[in-house]
Amino acid sequence: MEKKNLRIVFMGTPEFAVGSLQRLVENGYNVVAVVTQPDKPVGRHGSVLCPSPVKEYALAHGLPVLQPLKMKDEHFLKQLRSYDADLQVVVAFRMLPEVVWAMPRFGTFNVHAALLPDYRGAAPINWAVINGETRTGVTTFFLDHDIDTGRIIAQRQFPIPDDADVEYVYDGLMQLGAELCTDTVDLVLSTDGNAPSQPQKDSDAHHAAPKIFKETCAIDFSLTAKRIYDFVRGLSPVPGAWCMLTPRDANAPAQVLKIYKAAKTGESSTGVEVGTLKAENRRLFVATIDEWLEILELQPAGKKRMAARDYLNGFQHPEHFLLK
């Protein structure tokens, strides 16, 4: 079978998935339909519906789009069957029921932004950076009953520089994932749907990658400077690590402060109260459990992201505040 004859249904929602869909389309693969999440209500009253990045790309390239509320909805399943897919490709989508992933004759494979079985879950890129990993990667695997546990088809590694934030890793894995996506489709084609795969090896040492919520992003300054540094870059620029700028005067209100970029100094903060702020030569520092951490970029409540030196222009006496 030639790739123009292999009928592919693509499933995905965020920008990360667009990289793989775009590579399939631009390289002449036969994507017959796209499945994505329903449009998301936005605006003050949720009165405006915002399409997903995958939907926007699909419509711009004349691809049919399905947006089921429930994956087991009979109307959706009937529509999906009508496309008679040989293969389904999933990138950054939701968990699929067996009636969906088992539908194509060649099965369904997923492109996951981690080296499975490590970092199973919804936010593998963030957690790899938060945990200070020096490498990550992408994995293609066949879907089965449990999330991110199917047989591995192929993997590619990606180095994480010590100064990289999540945006850098996200962009790199999006491109690497797109390459591995088409390579995996080619493997399925060349083996007539019998692509070799290996079961995942389970271990208690593997990290989880659960969905990130607002509470997840709160900075704990009682940790080491290294762990806080990794935490900040693992959430930058989205959703952003945050803390409370708290006056030592208990009668004054605390304010939310987001921190987007920090730097390790190697200067000991032993004996200094955790969260203590100091300013030196228009540079802002906070005390952690072991050393001073420099804050380079931040966002005060109600204002735009800015450099710490600009923030200090209007921030008097930082020693009167703690970060908590």
PDB file of C-alpha atoms in Angstrom:
ATOM      1  CA  MET A   1       0.000   0.000   0.000  1.00  0.00           C
ATOM      2  CA  GLU A   2       1.199   3.521  -0.809  1.00  0.00           C
ATOM      3  CA  LYS A   3       0.842   6.315   1.729  1.00  0.00           C
ATOM      4  CA  LYS A   4      -1.737   8.098  -0.430  1.00  0.00           C
ATOM      5  CA  ASN A   5      -4.006   5.060   0.008  1.00  0.00           C
ATOM      6  CA  LEU A   6      -3.582   4.651   3.773  1.00  0.00           C
ATOM      7  CA  ARG A   7      -6.654   6.288   5.326  1.00  0.00           C
ATOM      8  CA  ILE A   8      -5.676   8.137   8.518  1.00  0.00           C
ATOM      9  CA  VAL A   9      -7.910   9.741  11.123  1.00  0.00           C
ATOM     10  CA  PHE A  10      -5.951  12.222  13.257  1.00  0.00           C
ATOM     11  CA  MET A  11      -6.922  13.057  16.849  1.00  0.00           C
ATOM     12  CA  GLY A  12      -5.488  15.973  18.814  1.00  0.00           C
ATOM     13  CA  THR A  13      -6.254  19.374  20.307  1.00  0.00           C
ATOM     14  CA  PRO A  14      -3.384  21.743  21.295  1.00  0.00           C
ATOM     15  CA  GLU A  15      -0.625  23.392  19.303  1.00  0.00           C
ATOM     16  CA  PHE A  16       1.676  20.473  20.132  1.00  0.00           C
ATOM     17  CA  ALA A  17      -0.533  18.190  18.027  1.00  0.00           C
ATOM     18  CA  VAL A  18      -0.536  20.609  15.083  1.00  0.00           C
ATOM     19  CA  GLY A  19       3.144  19.824  14.452  1.00  0.00           C
ATOM     20  CA  SER A  20       2.361  16.176  13.683  1.00  0.00           C
ATOM     21  CA  LEU A  21      -0.812  16.922  11.709  1.00  0.00           C
ATOM     22  CA  GLN A  22       1.008  19.497   9.618  1.00  0.00           C
ATOM     23  CA  ARG A  23       3.822  17.087   8.831  1.00  0.00           C
ATOM     24  CA  LEU A  24       1.342  14.409   7.732  1.00  0.00           C
ATOM     25  CA  VAL A  25      -0.559  16.821   5.492  1.00  0.00           C
ATOM     26  CA  GLU A  26       2.481  18.502   3.966  1.00  0.00           C
ATOM     27  CA  ASN A  27       4.128  15.165   3.203  1.00  0.00           C
ATOM     28  CA  GLY A  28       1.173  13.786   1.283  1.00  0.00           C
ATOM     29  CA  TYR A  29      -0.327  11.346   3.791  1.00  0.00           C
ATOM     30  CA  ASN A  30      -4.033  10.675   3.372  1.00  0.00           C
ATOM     31  CA  VAL A  31      -5.629  12.317   6.435  1.00  0.00           C
ATOM     32  CA  VAL A  32      -9.347  11.731   5.856  1.00  0.00           C
ATOM     33  CA  ALA A  33     -10.690  13.373   9.047  1.00  0.00           C
ATOM     34  CA  VAL A  34      -9.635  15.124  12.238  1.00  0.00           C
ATOM     35  CA  VAL A  35     -11.111  14.642  15.720  1.00  0.00           C
ATOM     36  CA  THR A  36     -10.599  17.381  18.310  1.00  0.00           C
ATOM     37  CA  GLN A  37     -12.166  18.772  21.465  1.00  0.00           C
ATOM     38  CA  PRO A  38     -15.319  20.922  21.269  1.00  0.00           C
ATOM     39  CA  ASP A  39     -14.754  24.659  20.996  1.00  0.00           C
ATOM     40  CA  LYS A  40     -13.880  26.172  24.370  1.00  0.00           C
ATOM     41  CA  PRO A  41     -15.967  29.025  25.839  1.00  0.00           C
ATOM     42  CA  VAL A  42     -13.815  32.095  26.523  1.00  0.00           C
ATOM     43  CA  GLY A  43     -14.409  35.689  27.499  1.00  0.00           C
ATOM     44  CA  ARG A  44     -15.938  37.222  30.568  1.00  0.00           C
ATOM     45  CA  HIS A  45     -19.223  35.360  30.259  1.00  0.00           C
ATOM     46  CA  GLY A  46     -18.028  32.435  28.170  1.00  0.00           C
ATOM     47  CA  SER A  47     -20.051  33.771  25.278  1.00  0.00           C
ATOM     48  CA  VAL A  48     -17.276  33.358  22.702  1.00  0.00           C
ATOM     49  CA  LEU A  49     -16.326  29.899  21.471  1.00  0.00           C
ATOM     50  CA  CYS A  50     -12.642  29.376  20.691  1.00  0.00           C
ATOM     51  CA  PRO A  51     -11.632  26.524  18.341  1.00  0.00           C
ATOM     52  CA  SER A  52      -8.633  24.379  19.167  1.00  0.00           C
ATOM     53  CA  PRO A  53      -5.371  24.921  17.249  1.00  0.00           C
ATOM     54  CA  VAL A  54      -5.890  21.519  15.594  1.00  0.00           C
ATOM     55  CA  LYS A  55      -9.359  22.518  14.398  1.00  0.00           C
ATOM     56  CA  GLU A  56      -8.052  25.801  12.991  1.00  0.00           C
ATOM     57  CA  TYR A  57      -5.331  23.990  11.044  1.00  0.00           C
ATOM     58  CA  ALA A  58      -7.726  21.291   9.802  1.00  0.00           C
ATOM     59  CA  LEU A  59     -10.310  23.769   8.534  1.00  0.00           C
ATOM     60  CA  ALA A  60      -7.610  25.866   6.847  1.00  0.00           C
ATOM     61  CA  HIS A  61      -6.578  22.758   4.890  1.00  0.00           C
ATOM     62  CA  GLY A  62     -10.049  21.499   4.039  1.00  0.00           C
ATOM     63  CA  LEU A  63     -10.089  18.535   6.411  1.00  0.00           C
ATOM     64  CA  PRO A  64     -13.386  17.282   7.906  1.00  0.00           C
ATOM     65  CA  VAL A  65     -13.550  17.954  11.662  1.00  0.00           C
ATOM     66  CA  LEU A  66     -15.418  15.929  14.311  1.00  0.00           C
ATOM     67  CA  GLN A  67     -15.863  17.370  17.834  1.00  0.00           C
ATOM     68  CA  PRO A  68     -17.643  14.845  20.053  1.00  0.00           C
ATOM     69  CA  LEU A  69     -18.675  15.693  23.591  1.00  0.00           C
ATOM     70  CA  LYS A  70     -18.524  11.997  24.470  1.00  0.00           C
ATOM     71  CA  MET A  71     -16.315   9.472  22.727  1.00  0.00           C
ATOM     72  CA  LYS A  72     -18.938   6.714  23.060  1.00  0.00           C
ATOM     73  CA  ASP A  73     -21.720   8.792  21.512  1.00  0.00           C
ATOM     74  CA  GLU A  74     -23.411   6.640  18.864  1.00  0.00           C
ATOM     75  CA  HIS A  75     -23.718   9.478  16.363  1.00  0.00           C
ATOM     76  CA  PHE A  76     -19.985  10.190  16.660  1.00  0.00           C
ATOM     77  CA  LEU A  77     -19.077   6.499  16.352  1.00  0.00           C
ATOM     78  CA  LYS A  78     -21.212   6.233  13.217  1.00  0.00           C
ATOM     79  CA  GLN A  79     -19.454   9.274  11.727  1.00  0.00           C
ATOM     80  CA  LEU A  80     -16.048   7.890  12.646  1.00  0.00           C
ATOM     81  CA  ARG A  81     -16.784   4.503  11.062  1.00  0.00           C
ATOM     82  CA  SER A  82     -17.885   6.240   7.865  1.00  0.00           C
ATOM     83  CA  TYR A  83     -14.302   7.387   7.238  1.00  0.00           C
ATOM     84  CA  ASP A  84     -13.164   3.747   7.125  1.00  0.00           C
ATOM     85  CA  ALA A  85      -9.742   4.556   8.612  1.00  0.00           C
ATOM     86  CA  ASP A  86      -6.891   2.091   8.296  1.00  0.00           C
ATOM     87  CA  LEU A  87      -4.998   3.851  11.085  1.00  0.00           C
ATOM     88  CA  GLN A  88      -5.670   6.447  13.787  1.00  0.00           C
ATOM     89  CA  VAL A  89      -2.957   8.797  15.035  1.00  0.00           C
ATOM     90  CA  VAL A  90      -3.401  10.458  18.433  1.00  0.00           C
ATOM     91  CA  VAL A  91      -1.338  13.403  19.717  1.00  0.00           C
ATOM     92  CA  ALA A  92      -2.192  15.234  22.965  1.00  0.00           C
ATOM     93  CA  PHE A  93      -5.827  14.208  23.055  1.00  0.00           C
ATOM     94  CA  ARG A  94      -8.114  12.581  25.600  1.00  0.00           C
ATOM     95  CA  MET A  95      -8.295   8.955  26.742  1.00  0.00           C
ATOM     96  CA  LEU A  96     -10.079   6.833  24.134  1.00  0.00           C
ATOM     97  CA  PRO A  97     -12.486   3.968  24.778  1.00  0.00           C
ATOM     98  CA  GLU A  98     -11.744   0.611  23.166  1.00  0.00           C
ATOM     99  CA  VAL A  99     -14.604   1.024  20.702  1.00  0.00           C
ATOM    100  CA  VAL A 100     -12.631   3.955  19.233  1.00  0.00           C
ATOM    101  CA  TRP A 101      -8.992   2.867  19.437  1.00  0.00           C
ATOM    102  CA  ALA A 102      -9.734  -0.653  18.180  1.00  0.00           C
ATOM    103  CA  MET A 103     -11.764   0.550  15.207  1.00  0.00           C
ATOM    104  CA  PRO A 104      -9.054   0.803  12.468  1.00  0.00           C
ATOM    105  CA  ARG A 105      -7.640  -2.420  11.070  1.00  0.00           C
ATOM    106  CA  PHE A 106      -4.057  -1.256  11.769  1.00  0.00           C
ATOM    107  CA  GLY A 107      -4.955   0.071  15.223  1.00  0.00           C
ATOM    108  CA  THR A 108      -4.289   3.427  16.854  1.00  0.00           C
ATOM    109  CA  PHE A 109      -0.947   4.840  17.919  1.00  0.00           C
ATOM    110  CA  ASN A 110      -0.152   7.779  20.181  1.00  0.00           C
ATOM    111  CA  VAL A 111       2.720  10.268  20.071  1.00  0.00           C
ATOM    112  CA  HIS A 112       3.666  10.943  23.713  1.00  0.00           C
ATOM    113  CA  ALA A 113       6.094  13.672  24.810  1.00  0.00           C
ATOM    114  CA  ALA A 114       8.245  11.518  27.089  1.00  0.00           C
ATOM    115  CA  LEU A 115      10.345   8.372  27.113  1.00  0.00           C
ATOM    116  CA  LEU A 116       7.717   5.916  28.287  1.00  0.00           C
ATOM    117  CA  PRO A 117       7.173   4.286  30.692  1.00  0.00           C
ATOM    118  CA  ASP A 118       8.610   7.363  32.426  1.00  0.00           C
ATOM    119  CA  TYR A 119       6.331  10.396  32.731  1.00  0.00           C
ATOM    120  CA  ARG A 120       2.971   8.879  31.988  1.00  0.00           C
ATOM    121  CA  GLY A 121       0.223  11.460  32.271  1.00  0.00           C
ATOM    122  CA  ALA A 122      -1.102  14.773  31.018  1.00  0.00           C
ATOM    123  CA  ALA A 123       1.931  17.049  31.585  1.00  0.00           C
ATOM    124  CA  PRO A 124       5.117  15.096  30.803  1.00  0.00           C
ATOM    125  CA  ILE A 125       7.087  18.083  29.469  1.00  0.00           C
ATOM    126  CA  ASN A 126       6.485  20.256  32.527  1.00  0.00           C
ATOM    127  CA  TRP A 127       7.328  17.505  35.005  1.00  0.00           C
ATOM    128  CA  ALA A 128      10.536  16.495  33.220  1.00  0.00           C
ATOM    129  CA  VAL A 129      11.868  20.053  33.552  1.00  0.00           C
ATOM    130  CA  ILE A 130      10.501  20.504  37.090  1.00  0.00           C
ATOM    131  CA  ASN A 131      12.350  17.346  38.146  1.00  0.00           C
ATOM    132  CA  GLY A 132      15.617  18.590  36.674  1.00  0.00           C
ATOM    133  CA  GLU A 133      15.912  15.923  33.986  1.00  0.00           C
ATOM    134  CA  THR A 134      18.781  16.365  31.530  1.00  0.00           C
ATOM    135  CA  ARG A 135      16.992  14.445  28.792  1.00  0.00           C
ATOM    136  CA  THR A 136      13.519  13.517  27.697  1.00  0.00           C
ATOM    137  CA  GLY A 137      12.078  12.486  24.346  1.00  0.00           C
ATOM    138  CA  VAL A 138       9.075  11.236  22.422  1.00  0.00           C
ATOM    139  CA  THR A 139       7.482   7.815  22.171  1.00  0.00           C
ATOM    140  CA  THR A 140       5.034   6.264  19.762  1.00  0.00           C
ATOM    141  CA  PHE A 141       2.979   3.396  21.135  1.00  0.00           C
ATOM    142  CA  PHE A 142      -0.177   1.453  20.337  1.00  0.00           C
ATOM    143  CA  LEU A 143      -3.149   2.344  22.506  1.00  0.00           C
ATOM    144  CA  ASP A 144      -4.668  -0.203  24.843  1.00  0.00           C
ATOM    145  CA  HIS A 145      -6.989  -0.175  27.858  1.00  0.00           C
ATOM    146  CA  ASP A 146      -4.831   1.838  30.292  1.00  0.00           C
ATOM    147  CA  ILE A 147      -3.469   5.327  29.673  1.00  0.00           C
ATOM    148  CA  ASP A 148       0.095   5.527  28.268  1.00  0.00           C
ATOM    149  CA  THR A 149       0.784   1.814  28.826  1.00  0.00           C
ATOM    150  CA  GLY A 150       0.591   0.327  25.323  1.00  0.00           C
ATOM    151  CA  ARG A 151       3.305  -1.447  23.363  1.00  0.00           C
ATOM    152  CA  ILE A 152       6.155   0.885  22.355  1.00  0.00           C
ATOM    153  CA  ILE A 153       6.843   1.234  18.647  1.00  0.00           C
ATOM    154  CA  ALA A 154       9.695   3.769  18.627  1.00  0.00           C
ATOM    155  CA  GLN A 155      11.443   6.429  20.735  1.00  0.00           C
ATOM    156  CA  ARG A 156      13.697   9.450  20.173  1.00  0.00           C
ATOM    157  CA  GLN A 157      15.704  11.278  22.818  1.00  0.00           C
ATOM    158  CA  PHE A 158      15.902  15.043  23.347  1.00  0.00           C
ATOM    159  CA  PRO A 159      18.483  16.788  25.595  1.00  0.00           C
ATOM    160  CA  ILE A 160      17.300  19.381  28.126  1.00  0.00           C
ATOM    161  CA  PRO A 161      19.886  22.142  28.687  1.00  0.00           C
ATOM    162  CA  ASP A 162      20.151  23.390  32.271  1.00  0.00           C
ATOM    163  CA  ASP A 163      18.860  26.833  31.287  1.00  0.00           C
ATOM    164  CA  ALA A 164      15.938  25.596  29.149  1.00  0.00           C
ATOM    165  CA  ASP A 165      12.383  26.438  30.105  1.00  0.00           C
ATOM    166  CA  VAL A 166       9.304  24.428  29.212  1.00  0.00           C
ATOM    167  CA  GLU A 167       8.681  26.466  26.044  1.00  0.00           C
ATOM    168  CA  TYR A 168      12.053  25.429  24.611  1.00  0.00           C
ATOM    169  CA  VAL A 169      11.452  21.748  25.371  1.00  0.00           C
ATOM    170  CA  TYR A 170       7.851  21.921  24.111  1.00  0.00           C
ATOM    171  CA  ASP A 171       8.940  23.357  20.759  1.00  0.00           C
ATOM    172  CA  GLY A 172      11.734  20.822  20.390  1.00  0.00           C
ATOM    173  CA  LEU A 173       9.533  17.848  21.232  1.00  0.00           C
ATOM    174  CA  MET A 174       6.769  19.088  18.937  1.00  0.00           C
ATOM    175  CA  GLN A 175       9.162  18.920  15.977  1.00  0.00           C
ATOM    176  CA  LEU A 176      10.741  15.646  17.113  1.00  0.00           C
ATOM    177  CA  GLY A 177       7.298  14.163  17.698  1.00  0.00           C
ATOM    178  CA  ALA A 178       6.200  15.179  14.195  1.00  0.00           C
ATOM    179  CA  GLU A 179       9.232  13.405  12.705  1.00  0.00           C
ATOM    180  CA  LEU A 180       8.607  10.268  14.757  1.00  0.00           C
ATOM    181  CA  CYS A 181       4.906  10.386  13.819  1.00  0.00           C
ATOM    182  CA  THR A 182       5.562  10.111  10.086  1.00  0.00           C
ATOM    183  CA  ASP A 183       8.359   7.580  10.633  1.00  0.00           C
ATOM    184  CA  THR A 184       5.900   5.427  12.585  1.00  0.00           C
ATOM    185  CA  VAL A 185       3.256   5.712   9.857  1.00  0.00           C
ATOM    186  CA  ASP A 186       5.923   4.652   7.340  1.00  0.00           C
ATOM    187  CA  LEU A 187       6.756   1.652   9.537  1.00  0.00           C
ATOM    188  CA  VAL A 188       3.081   0.672   9.689  1.00  0.00           C
ATOM    189  CA  LEU A 189       2.930   0.938   5.896  1.00  0.00           C
ATOM    190  CA  SER A 190       6.109  -1.032   5.266  1.00  0.00           C
ATOM    191  CA  THR A 191       4.975  -3.879   7.531  1.00  0.00           C
ATOM    192  CA  ASP A 192       1.393  -3.959   6.199  1.00  0.00           C
ATOM    193  CA  GLY A 193       0.072  -2.974   9.604  1.00  0.00           C
ATOM    194  CA  ASN A 194       2.339  -5.295  11.588  1.00  0.00           C
ATOM    195  CA  ALA A 195       4.778  -2.747  12.986  1.00  0.00           C
ATOM    196  CA  PRO A 196       7.051  -4.380  15.602  1.00  0.00           C
ATOM    197  CA  SER A 197       6.479  -3.170  19.158  1.00  0.00           C
ATOM    198  CA  GLN A 198       7.669  -3.983  22.654  1.00  0.00           C
ATOM    199  CA  PRO A 199       5.781  -4.075  25.974  1.00  0.00           C
ATOM    200  CA  GLN A 200       6.643  -1.359  28.465  1.00  0.00           C
ATOM    201  CA  LYS A 201       8.756  -2.335  31.446  1.00  0.00           C
ATOM    202  CA  ASP A 202       7.099  -1.153  34.652  1.00  0.00           C
ATOM    203  CA  SER A 203       9.102   0.126  37.601  1.00  0.00           C
ATOM    204  CA  ASP A 204       8.394   2.024  40.816  1.00  0.00           C
ATOM    205  CA  ALA A 205      11.251   4.383  39.865  1.00  0.00           C
ATOM    206  CA  HIS A 206       9.291   5.958  37.035  1.00  0.00           C
ATOM    207  CA  HIS A 207       7.875   9.446  37.456  1.00  0.00           C
ATOM    208  CA  ALA A 208       4.219  10.383  37.084  1.00  0.00           C
ATOM    209  CA  ALA A 209       3.161  13.420  35.045  1.00  0.00           C
ATOM    210  CA  PRO A 210      -0.272  14.416  36.353  1.00  0.00           C
ATOM    211  CA  LYS A 211      -2.275  17.389  35.131  1.00  0.00           C
ATOM    212  CA  ILE A 212      -1.056  20.707  36.514  1.00  0.00           C
ATOM    213  CA  PHE A 213      -3.456  22.923  38.477  1.00  0.00           C
ATOM    214  CA  LYS A 214      -3.046  26.384  40.008  1.00  0.00           C
ATOM    215  CA  GLU A 215      -2.159  24.864  43.379  1.00  0.00           C
ATOM    216  CA  THR A 216       0.564  22.781  41.710  1.00  0.00           C
ATOM    217  CA  CYS A 217       2.343  25.989  40.652  1.00  0.00           C
ATOM    218  CA  ALA A 218       2.867  27.430  44.159  1.00  0.00           C
ATOM    219  CA  ILE A 219       6.572  27.838  44.969  1.00  0.00           C
ATOM    220  CA  ASP A 220       7.918  26.320  48.179  1.00  0.00           C
ATOM    221  CA  PHE A 221      10.913  28.439  49.228  1.00  0.00           C
ATOM    222  CA  SER A 222      11.921  25.911  51.886  1.00  0.00           C
ATOM    223  CA  LEU A 223      13.283  23.752  49.044  1.00  0.00           C
ATOM    224  CA  THR A 224      16.819  24.049  47.674  1.00  0.00           C
ATOM    225  CA  ALA A 225      17.643  26.779  45.158  1.00  0.00           C
ATOM    226  CA  LYS A 226      18.243  24.105  42.507  1.00  0.00           C
ATOM    227  CA  ARG A 227      14.776  22.591  42.973  1.00  0.00           C
ATOM    228  CA  ILE A 228      13.074  26.006  42.922  1.00  0.00           C
ATOM    229  CA  TYR A 229      15.093  26.995  39.840  1.00  0.00           C
ATOM    230  CA  ASP A 230      13.910  23.850  38.024  1.00  0.00           C
ATOM    231  CA  PHE A 231      10.356  24.367  39.265  1.00  0.00           C
ATOM    232  CA  VAL A 232      10.225  27.904  37.852  1.00  0.00           C
ATOM    233  CA  ARG A 233      11.567  26.962  34.418  1.00  0.00           C
ATOM    234  CA  GLY A 234       9.332  23.875  34.327  1.00  0.00           C
ATOM    235  CA  LEU A 235       6.280  26.157  34.494  1.00  0.00           C
ATOM    236  CA  SER A 236       7.551  29.026  32.348  1.00  0.00           C
ATOM    237  CA  PRO A 237       5.966  30.671  30.481  1.00  0.00           C
ATOM    238  CA  VAL A 238       2.704  28.731  30.982  1.00  0.00           C
ATOM    239  CA  PRO A 239       1.092  28.390  33.439  1.00  0.00           C
ATOM    240  CA  GLY A 240       3.759  30.174  35.496  1.00  0.00           C
ATOM    241  CA  ALA A 241       5.077  29.517  39.011  1.00  0.00           C
ATOM    242  CA  TRP A 242       3.667  31.827  41.679  1.00  0.00           C
ATOM    243  CA  CYS A 243       4.115  32.848  45.296  1.00  0.00           C
ATOM    244  CA  MET A 244       2.740  35.416  47.725  1.00  0.00           C
ATOM    245  CA  LEU A 245       4.576  38.694  48.285  1.00  0.00           C
ATOM    246  CA  THR A 246       3.874  39.044  51.992  1.00  0.00           C
ATOM    247  CA  PRO A 247       4.634  42.180  54.048  1.00  0.00           C
ATOM    248  CA  ARG A 248       6.337  41.494  57.353  1.00  0.00           C
ATOM    249  CA  ASP A 249       3.729  43.868  58.752  1.00  0.00           C
ATOM    250  CA  ALA A 250       0.856  41.434  59.264  1.00  0.00           C
ATOM    251  CA  ASN A 251      -1.711  44.216  58.849  1.00  0.00           C
ATOM    252  CA  ALA A 252      -0.876  44.784  55.167  1.00  0.00           C
ATOM    253  CA  PRO A 253      -2.334  42.523  52.421  1.00  0.00           C
ATOM    254  CA  ALA A 254      -0.251  39.944  50.549  1.00  0.00           C
ATOM    255  CA  GLN A 255      -0.096  39.983  46.742  1.00  0.00           C
ATOM    256  CA  VAL A 256       0.361  37.252  44.125  1.00  0.00           C
ATOM    257  CA  LEU A 257       3.695  37.342  42.314  1.00  0.00           C
ATOM    258  CA  LYS A 258       4.509  35.128  39.335  1.00  0.00           C
ATOM    259  CA  ILE A 259       8.136  34.233  38.685  1.00  0.00           C
ATOM    260  CA  TYR A 260       9.128  33.287  35.138  1.00  0.00           C
ATOM    261  CA  LYS A 261      12.917  33.240  35.262  1.00  0.00           C
ATOM    262  CA  ALA A 262      15.482  32.765  37.990  1.00  0.00           C
ATOM    263  CA  ALA A 263      19.207  32.041  38.335  1.00  0.00           C
ATOM    264  CA  LYS A 264      21.269  30.062  40.821  1.00  0.00           C
ATOM    265  CA  THR A 265      23.936  32.173  42.560  1.00  0.00           C
ATOM    266  CA  GLY A 266      25.929  29.675  44.616  1.00  0.00           C
ATOM    267  CA  GLU A 267      25.891  32.201  47.469  1.00  0.00           C
ATOM    268  CA  SER A 268      24.918  30.616  50.781  1.00  0.00           C
ATOM    269  CA  SER A 269      21.775  31.841  52.535  1.00  0.00           C
ATOM    270  CA  THR A 270      22.287  29.692  55.622  1.00  0.00           C
ATOM    271  CA  GLY A 271      20.898  31.409  58.699  1.00  0.00           C
ATOM    272  CA  VAL A 272      18.624  33.695  56.707  1.00  0.00           C
ATOM    273  CA  GLU A 273      14.862  33.284  57.008  1.00  0.00           C
ATOM    274  CA  VAL A 274      13.504  31.405  53.979  1.00  0.00           C
ATOM    275  CA  GLY A 275      11.700  33.771  51.596  1.00  0.00           C
ATOM    276  CA  THR A 276      13.687  36.843  52.640  1.00  0.00           C
ATOM    277  CA  LEU A 277      14.189  39.358  49.840  1.00  0.00           C
ATOM    278  CA  LYS A 278      17.152  41.611  49.199  1.00  0.00           C
ATOM    279  CA  ALA A 279      18.146  43.997  46.419  1.00  0.00           C
ATOM    280  CA  GLU A 280      21.734  44.673  45.371  1.00  0.00           C
ATOM    281  CA  ASN A 281      22.813  46.763  42.366  1.00  0.00           C
ATOM    282  CA  ARG A 282      19.290  46.645  40.874  1.00  0.00           C
ATOM    283  CA  ARG A 283      19.196  42.852  41.211  1.00  0.00           C
ATOM    284  CA  LEU A 284      16.602  40.989  43.268  1.00  0.00           C
ATOM    285  CA  PHE A 285      17.357  37.904  45.370  1.00  0.00           C
ATOM    286  CA  VAL A 286      15.334  35.538  47.569  1.00  0.00           C
ATOM    287  CA  ALA A 287      16.659  33.244  50.293  1.00  0.00           C
ATOM    288  CA  THR A 288      16.022  29.504  49.935  1.00  0.00           C
ATOM    289  CA  ILE A 289      16.970  26.717  52.324  1.00  0.00           C
ATOM    290  CA  ASP A 290      20.543  26.631  51.040  1.00  0.00           C
ATOM    291  CA  GLU A 291      21.444  29.629  48.828  1.00  0.00           C
ATOM    292  CA  TRP A 292      20.237  32.918  47.404  1.00  0.00           C
ATOM    293  CA  LEU A 293      18.235  32.611  44.196  1.00  0.00           C
ATOM    294  CA  GLU A 294      18.184  35.561  41.817  1.00  0.00           C
ATOM    295  CA  ILE A 295      14.800  36.531  40.393  1.00  0.00           C
ATOM    296  CA  LEU A 296      15.235  37.698  36.805  1.00  0.00           C
ATOM    297  CA  GLU A 297      11.703  37.993  35.395  1.00  0.00           C
ATOM    298  CA  LEU A 298       8.411  38.302  37.239  1.00  0.00           C
ATOM    299  CA  GLN A 299       4.843  39.529  37.027  1.00  0.00           C
ATOM    300  CA  PRO A 300       3.131  41.417  39.845  1.00  0.00           C
ATOM    301  CA  ALA A 301      -0.632  41.044  40.192  1.00  0.00           C
ATOM    302  CA  GLY A 302      -2.469  43.141  37.611  1.00  0.00           C
ATOM    303  CA  LYS A 303       0.668  44.027  35.656  1.00  0.00           C
ATOM    304  CA  LYS A 304       2.683  42.678  32.735  1.00  0.00           C
ATOM    305  CA  ARG A 305       5.686  40.369  32.874  1.00  0.00           C
ATOM    306  CA  MET A 306       8.848  42.401  33.435  1.00  0.00           C
ATOM    307  CA  ALA A 307      12.539  42.217  34.271  1.00  0.00           C
ATOM    308  CA  ALA A 308      13.345  42.303  37.979  1.00  0.00           C
ATOM    309  CA  ARG A 309      15.430  45.462  37.526  1.00  0.00           C
ATOM    310  CA  ASP A 310      12.359  47.268  36.165  1.00  0.00           C
ATOM    311  CA  TYR A 311      10.222  45.946  39.007  1.00  0.00           C
ATOM    312  CA  LEU A 312      12.699  47.358  41.517  1.00  0.00           C
ATOM    313  CA  ASN A 313      12.130  50.862  40.133  1.00  0.00           C
ATOM    314  CA  GLY A 314       8.773  50.928  41.895  1.00  0.00           C
ATOM    315  CA  PHE A 315       9.397  48.412  44.674  1.00  0.00           C
ATOM    316  CA  GLN A 316      10.813  50.047  47.760  1.00  0.00           C
ATOM    317  CA  HIS A 317      12.412  48.225  50.688  1.00  0.00           C
ATOM    318  CA  PRO A 318      12.175  44.560  49.598  1.00  0.00           C
ATOM    319  CA  GLU A 319      13.635  43.602  52.981  1.00  0.00           C
ATOM    320  CA  HIS A 320      10.226  44.485  54.444  1.00  0.00           C
ATOM    321  CA  PHE A 321       8.655  41.559  52.541  1.00  0.00           C
ATOM    322  CA  LEU A 322       8.824  37.768  52.426  1.00  0.00           C
ATOM    323  CA  LEU A 323       7.993  35.416  49.572  1.00  0.00           C
ATOM    324  CA  LYS A 324       5.778  32.566  50.734  1.00  0.00           C
TER     325      LYS A 324
END
